[in-house]
mmCIF file of C-alpha atoms in Angstrom:
data_model
loop_
_atom_site.group_PDB
_atom_site.id
_atom_site.type_symbol
_atom_site.label_atom_id
_atom_site.label_comp_id
_atom_site.label_asym_id
_atom_site.label_seq_id
_atom_site.Cartn_x
_atom_site.Cartn_y
_atom_site.Cartn_z
ATOM 1 C CA MET A 9 -10.011 46.815 -5.164
ATOM 2 C CA LYS A 10 -6.669 45.579 -6.741
ATOM 3 C CA TYR A 11 -5.382 44.301 -3.817
ATOM 4 C CA LYS A 12 -8.364 42.101 -2.848
ATOM 5 C CA PHE A 13 -8.614 40.818 -6.261
ATOM 6 C CA LEU A 14 -4.947 39.621 -5.742
ATOM 7 C CA ILE A 15 -5.735 38.428 -1.649
ATOM 8 C CA PHE A 16 -8.369 36.370 -3.352
ATOM 9 C CA CYS A 17 -7.106 34.850 -6.453
ATOM 10 C CA ILE A 18 -4.221 33.780 -4.244
ATOM 11 C CA PHE A 19 -6.506 32.224 -1.640
ATOM 12 C CA SER A 20 -8.637 30.286 -4.395
ATOM 13 C CA PHE A 21 -5.138 28.893 -5.909
ATOM 14 C CA PHE A 22 -4.670 27.282 -2.655
ATOM 15 C CA VAL A 23 -7.841 26.106 -1.541
ATOM 16 C CA ASN A 24 -8.567 24.281 -5.029
ATOM 17 C CA ALA A 25 -4.276 23.203 -4.804
ATOM 18 C CA GLN A 26 -5.409 21.366 -0.762
ATOM 19 C CA GLU A 27 -8.654 19.722 -2.637
ATOM 20 C CA VAL A 28 -6.151 17.695 -5.497
ATOM 21 C CA LYS A 29 -7.414 13.829 -5.443
ATOM 22 C CA ILE A 30 -5.241 11.609 -6.996
ATOM 23 C CA GLU A 31 -6.553 8.476 -8.637
ATOM 24 C CA MET A 32 -4.605 5.350 -7.655
ATOM 25 C CA ILE A 33 -4.660 2.214 -9.261
ATOM 26 C CA SER A 34 -4.304 -1.337 -8.782
ATOM 27 C CA LYS A 35 -4.317 -4.626 -10.806
ATOM 28 C CA LEU A 36 -2.917 -8.554 -9.721
ATOM 29 C CA ASP A 37 -0.624 -9.267 -12.027
ATOM 30 C CA ASN A 38 0.324 -13.385 -11.296
ATOM 31 C CA GLY A 39 -0.652 -14.025 -14.843
ATOM 32 C CA ASP A 40 -3.212 -15.200 -16.577
ATOM 33 C CA PHE A 41 -5.408 -18.060 -15.030
ATOM 34 C CA GLY A 42 -3.721 -20.968 -16.697
ATOM 35 C CA SER A 43 -0.469 -19.813 -17.915
ATOM 36 C CA LYS A 44 2.725 -20.461 -16.876
ATOM 37 C CA GLU A 45 3.150 -18.001 -15.172
ATOM 38 C CA PHE A 46 0.575 -18.311 -12.870
ATOM 39 C CA PHE A 47 1.234 -21.400 -11.789
ATOM 40 C CA LEU A 48 4.465 -20.915 -10.549
ATOM 41 C CA ASN A 49 3.697 -17.929 -8.744
ATOM 42 C CA SER A 50 1.194 -19.548 -7.329
ATOM 43 C CA PHE A 51 3.306 -22.675 -6.416
ATOM 44 C CA GLU A 52 5.735 -20.615 -5.140
ATOM 45 C CA GLY A 53 3.026 -18.432 -2.689
ATOM 46 C CA ILE A 54 3.856 -14.787 -4.651
ATOM 47 C CA ASN A 55 1.610 -12.405 -4.780
ATOM 48 C CA ILE A 56 2.420 -8.989 -7.435
ATOM 49 C CA VAL A 57 0.528 -6.051 -7.646
ATOM 50 C CA ASP A 58 0.998 -3.255 -10.000
ATOM 51 C CA TYR A 59 0.015 -0.036 -9.330
ATOM 52 C CA THR A 60 -0.403 3.560 -11.306
ATOM 53 C CA PHE A 61 -2.013 6.473 -11.314
ATOM 54 C CA ASN A 62 -4.448 8.699 -13.006
ATOM 55 C CA ASN A 63 -4.376 11.875 -13.308
ATOM 56 C CA SER A 64 -0.636 11.216 -13.408
ATOM 57 C CA GLU A 65 0.108 15.533 -13.760
ATOM 58 C CA ASN A 66 -0.574 16.511 -10.333
ATOM 59 C CA ILE A 67 1.907 14.424 -9.119
ATOM 60 C CA VAL A 68 5.127 15.085 -10.902
ATOM 61 C CA GLY A 69 7.719 16.797 -9.127
ATOM 62 C CA LYS A 70 6.317 15.463 -6.094
ATOM 63 C CA ASP A 71 8.632 13.908 -3.158
ATOM 64 C CA PHE A 72 7.256 10.305 -1.526
ATOM 65 C CA LYS A 73 7.567 7.701 1.363
ATOM 66 C CA ILE A 74 6.620 4.533 1.346
ATOM 67 C CA ILE A 75 6.553 2.464 4.316
ATOM 68 C CA ILE A 76 5.652 -1.260 5.774
ATOM 69 C CA ARG A 77 4.246 -1.315 9.725
ATOM 70 C CA LYS A 78 4.375 -4.318 11.388
ATOM 71 C CA TYR A 79 1.509 -4.762 13.722
ATOM 72 C CA SER A 80 1.617 -7.379 16.618
ATOM 73 C CA LYS A 81 -1.734 -7.906 18.596
ATOM 74 C CA GLY A 82 -3.433 -4.495 17.046
ATOM 75 C CA LYS A 83 -0.024 -2.443 18.098
ATOM 76 C CA LEU A 84 2.271 -1.363 15.831
ATOM 77 C CA GLU A 85 5.458 -3.133 16.399
ATOM 78 C CA PHE A 86 8.205 -1.508 14.112
ATOM 79 C CA GLU A 87 7.853 0.602 10.711
ATOM 80 C CA LYS A 88 10.562 0.059 8.209
ATOM 81 C CA ILE A 89 10.652 3.201 5.540
ATOM 82 C CA VAL A 90 11.542 1.833 2.368
ATOM 83 C CA VAL A 91 12.042 5.148 0.360
ATOM 84 C CA ASP A 92 12.230 8.463 1.002
ATOM 85 C CA THR A 93 12.627 10.613 -1.728
ATOM 86 C CA LYS A 94 12.917 13.781 0.038
ATOM 87 C CA ALA A 95 15.070 12.993 3.353
ATOM 88 C CA ASP A 96 17.379 11.044 0.971
ATOM 89 C CA GLU A 97 18.204 13.111 -2.030
ATOM 90 C CA MET A 98 16.526 10.995 -4.143
ATOM 91 C CA PRO A 99 14.802 12.016 -7.446
ATOM 92 C CA LYS A 100 11.573 13.329 -7.414
ATOM 93 C CA ILE A 101 8.372 11.747 -9.037
ATOM 94 C CA GLU A 102 8.144 11.884 -12.569
ATOM 95 C CA LYS A 103 6.442 11.204 -15.604
ATOM 96 C CA ASP A 104 4.776 7.490 -16.108
ATOM 97 C CA PHE A 105 5.024 6.631 -12.303
ATOM 98 C CA ASN A 106 4.281 3.478 -11.093
ATOM 99 C CA PHE A 107 6.034 0.436 -8.829
ATOM 100 C CA SER A 108 4.962 -2.683 -8.169
ATOM 101 C CA VAL A 109 4.889 -4.967 -4.941
ATOM 102 C CA PHE A 110 5.651 -8.487 -4.123
ATOM 103 C CA SER A 111 5.190 -10.564 -1.270
ATOM 104 C CA LYS A 112 5.543 -13.729 -0.239
ATOM 105 C CA GLN A 113 5.217 -16.137 2.505
ATOM 106 C CA THR A 114 6.948 -18.687 3.802
ATOM 107 C CA ARG A 115 7.038 -20.532 7.566
ATOM 108 C CA GLY A 116 8.831 -17.469 10.021
ATOM 109 C CA GLN A 117 9.611 -14.835 6.993
ATOM 110 C CA GLN A 118 7.529 -12.349 5.603
ATOM 111 C CA LYS A 119 9.153 -11.865 2.250
ATOM 112 C CA ILE A 120 8.394 -8.360 0.595
ATOM 113 C CA MET A 121 10.121 -6.834 -2.440
ATOM 114 C CA ILE A 122 8.824 -3.588 -3.789
ATOM 115 C CA THR A 123 9.976 -2.309 -7.098
ATOM 116 C CA PHE A 124 10.500 1.099 -9.215
ATOM 117 C CA PRO A 125 11.062 0.626 -12.966
ATOM 118 C CA THR A 126 11.113 4.358 -14.379
ATOM 119 C CA MET A 127 13.709 4.692 -10.806
ATOM 120 C CA ARG A 128 15.834 1.365 -11.582
ATOM 121 C CA PHE A 129 15.242 0.424 -8.021
ATOM 122 C CA PHE A 130 13.904 -2.109 -5.930
ATOM 123 C CA TYR A 131 13.802 -2.760 -2.279
ATOM 124 C CA ARG A 132 13.364 -6.513 -0.555
ATOM 125 C CA LYS A 133 13.253 -7.204 2.492
ATOM 126 C CA ALA A 134 12.760 -10.491 4.895
ATOM 127 C CA PHE A 135 10.470 -9.950 7.975
ATOM 128 C CA GLU A 136 10.606 -12.685 11.099
ATOM 129 C CA LEU A 137 6.840 -14.020 11.656
ATOM 130 C CA ASN A 138 5.891 -16.475 14.701
ATOM 131 C CA LYS A 139 6.440 -20.356 13.094
ATOM 132 C CA LYS A 140 2.778 -21.444 14.063
ATOM 133 C CA PHE A 141 2.420 -20.104 10.336
ATOM 134 C CA GLU A 142 2.804 -22.320 7.575
ATOM 135 C CA ASP A 143 3.670 -20.995 4.108
ATOM 136 C CA GLY A 144 1.567 -19.356 2.203
ATOM 137 C CA ILE A 145 -1.319 -18.504 4.808
ATOM 138 C CA TYR A 146 -0.505 -15.033 4.287
ATOM 139 C CA ASP A 147 -1.782 -12.849 1.598
ATOM 140 C CA TYR A 148 -0.781 -9.830 0.383
ATOM 141 C CA ARG A 149 -4.574 -7.750 -0.260
ATOM 142 C CA GLU A 150 -4.953 -5.157 -2.137
ATOM 143 C CA LEU A 151 -7.017 -1.294 -0.101
ATOM 144 C CA VAL A 152 -9.081 0.447 -2.329
ATOM 145 C CA ASP A 153 -12.097 1.891 -3.090
ATOM 146 C CA ASP A 154 -13.468 0.219 -5.785
ATOM 147 C CA SER A 155 -12.664 -3.662 -5.894
ATOM 148 C CA ASN A 156 -13.340 -4.453 -9.684
ATOM 149 C CA THR A 157 -11.690 -1.484 -11.311
ATOM 150 C CA GLY A 158 -8.990 -1.414 -8.705
ATOM 151 C CA LYS A 159 -8.975 2.511 -7.682
ATOM 152 C CA LYS A 160 -8.219 4.407 -4.997
ATOM 153 C CA THR A 161 -8.241 8.124 -4.506
ATOM 154 C CA PHE A 162 -6.234 10.223 -1.882
ATOM 155 C CA GLU A 163 -4.714 13.454 -1.256
ATOM 156 C CA LEU A 164 -1.715 14.928 -1.242
ATOM 157 C CA GLY A 165 -0.250 15.478 1.545
ATOM 158 C CA LYS A 166 -1.650 12.718 3.306
ATOM 159 C CA GLU A 167 -1.223 8.600 4.384
ATOM 160 C CA ILE A 168 -2.821 5.762 2.437
ATOM 161 C CA GLN A 169 -3.295 2.417 2.899
ATOM 162 C CA LEU A 170 -2.000 0.094 -0.494
ATOM 163 C CA GLY A 171 -1.813 -2.675 0.932
ATOM 164 C CA LEU A 172 -2.890 -4.971 3.926
ATOM 165 C CA ILE A 173 -0.361 -9.045 4.162
ATOM 166 C CA THR A 174 -2.649 -10.998 6.726
ATOM 167 C CA PRO A 175 -4.124 -14.511 7.725
ATOM 168 C CA PRO A 176 -7.397 -14.598 6.436
ATOM 169 C CA ASN A 177 -10.637 -14.250 8.590
ATOM 170 C CA ASP A 178 -11.009 -18.278 10.244
ATOM 171 C CA ASN A 179 -13.684 -17.746 12.290
ATOM 172 C CA PRO A 180 -17.090 -18.014 10.985
ATOM 173 C CA LYS A 181 -18.217 -15.824 14.444
ATOM 174 C CA ASN A 182 -16.299 -13.075 12.630
ATOM 175 C CA GLY A 183 -18.262 -13.327 9.169
ATOM 176 C CA GLN A 184 -17.249 -14.728 6.258
ATOM 177 C CA LEU A 185 -13.859 -17.002 5.920
ATOM 178 C CA GLY A 186 -11.217 -16.135 4.380
ATOM 179 C CA TYR A 187 -9.340 -13.105 2.811
ATOM 180 C CA CYS A 188 -12.652 -10.762 1.248
ATOM 181 C CA GLU A 189 -13.926 -10.636 4.841
ATOM 182 C CA VAL A 190 -10.460 -8.758 5.859
ATOM 183 C CA THR A 191 -10.206 -6.715 3.329
ATOM 184 C CA LYS A 192 -10.791 -3.462 3.536
ATOM 185 C CA SER A 193 -10.539 -0.063 1.800
ATOM 186 C CA GLU A 194 -9.132 1.575 5.132
ATOM 187 C CA ILE A 195 -7.929 -0.850 7.795
ATOM 188 C CA ILE A 196 -8.374 0.724 11.600
ATOM 189 C CA ILE A 197 -6.210 -0.778 13.292
ATOM 190 C CA ASP A 198 -7.769 -0.831 16.848
ATOM 191 C CA GLU A 199 -11.744 -2.127 15.287
ATOM 192 C CA TRP A 200 -9.964 -4.728 12.768
ATOM 193 C CA TYR A 201 -7.805 -6.335 15.740
ATOM 194 C CA LYS A 202 -11.191 -6.372 17.797
ATOM 195 C CA LYS A 203 -13.321 -8.001 15.083
ATOM 196 C CA TYR A 204 -10.696 -10.450 13.947
ATOM 197 C CA GLN A 205 -7.516 -11.226 16.519
ATOM 198 C CA ILE A 206 -5.498 -11.741 14.131
ATOM 199 C CA SER A 207 -2.059 -11.056 16.144
ATOM 200 C CA GLU A 208 0.626 -10.399 13.592
ATOM 201 C CA PHE A 209 -0.560 -8.446 10.125
ATOM 202 C CA PHE A 210 1.565 -6.335 7.880
ATOM 203 C CA ILE A 211 0.351 -2.606 6.361
ATOM 204 C CA ILE A 212 1.843 -0.382 3.493
ATOM 205 C CA TYR A 213 1.571 2.996 3.505
ATOM 206 C CA LEU A 214 2.213 5.929 0.649
ATOM 207 C CA LYS A 215 2.806 8.980 1.184
ATOM 208 C CA ILE A 216 2.811 11.573 -2.159
ATOM 209 C CA GLU A 217 3.705 16.016 -1.129
#
């Protein structure tokens, strides 16, 4: 009987561990409308999004990976690993873990910077873009479950999409014009490209395990 009870406890613990849901919160941080910070970021074409976590005690001591993937005509062109704490033997997630994504697009370039204040670390990279896109056409879009709260729920051990860097929808046949039309909670690459025909775009991914 004791043996059966022990097996049941181990099984229950495993199931509960597998079902742990983490809530991530994203918040646009371009400055209050009308402030010098807001106007400067608008002038420079910079978008800043901060990421924090509810019930963060469930991710303390975990490894994480952030990946930038560029897609061309709906197909993966390349991926760049921003950070992989397990492979790089870096410190694991600590209390109050947070990070920010900075995005800026100029003709022929998409610049991305991701900062980790508690880790005293940042990543910065410029990626090539087709020069047909003028300055500021690409926008960083948060991929969340609820656009009002910025919340997104995910499971440990599974990749999630943090953000999409894309031009707006400019074809009225595909729906509402602008960036809101192309912004979803989750981008299904083939379906999304088939509908909007946006030739180049980026998606940033996070995995905590």
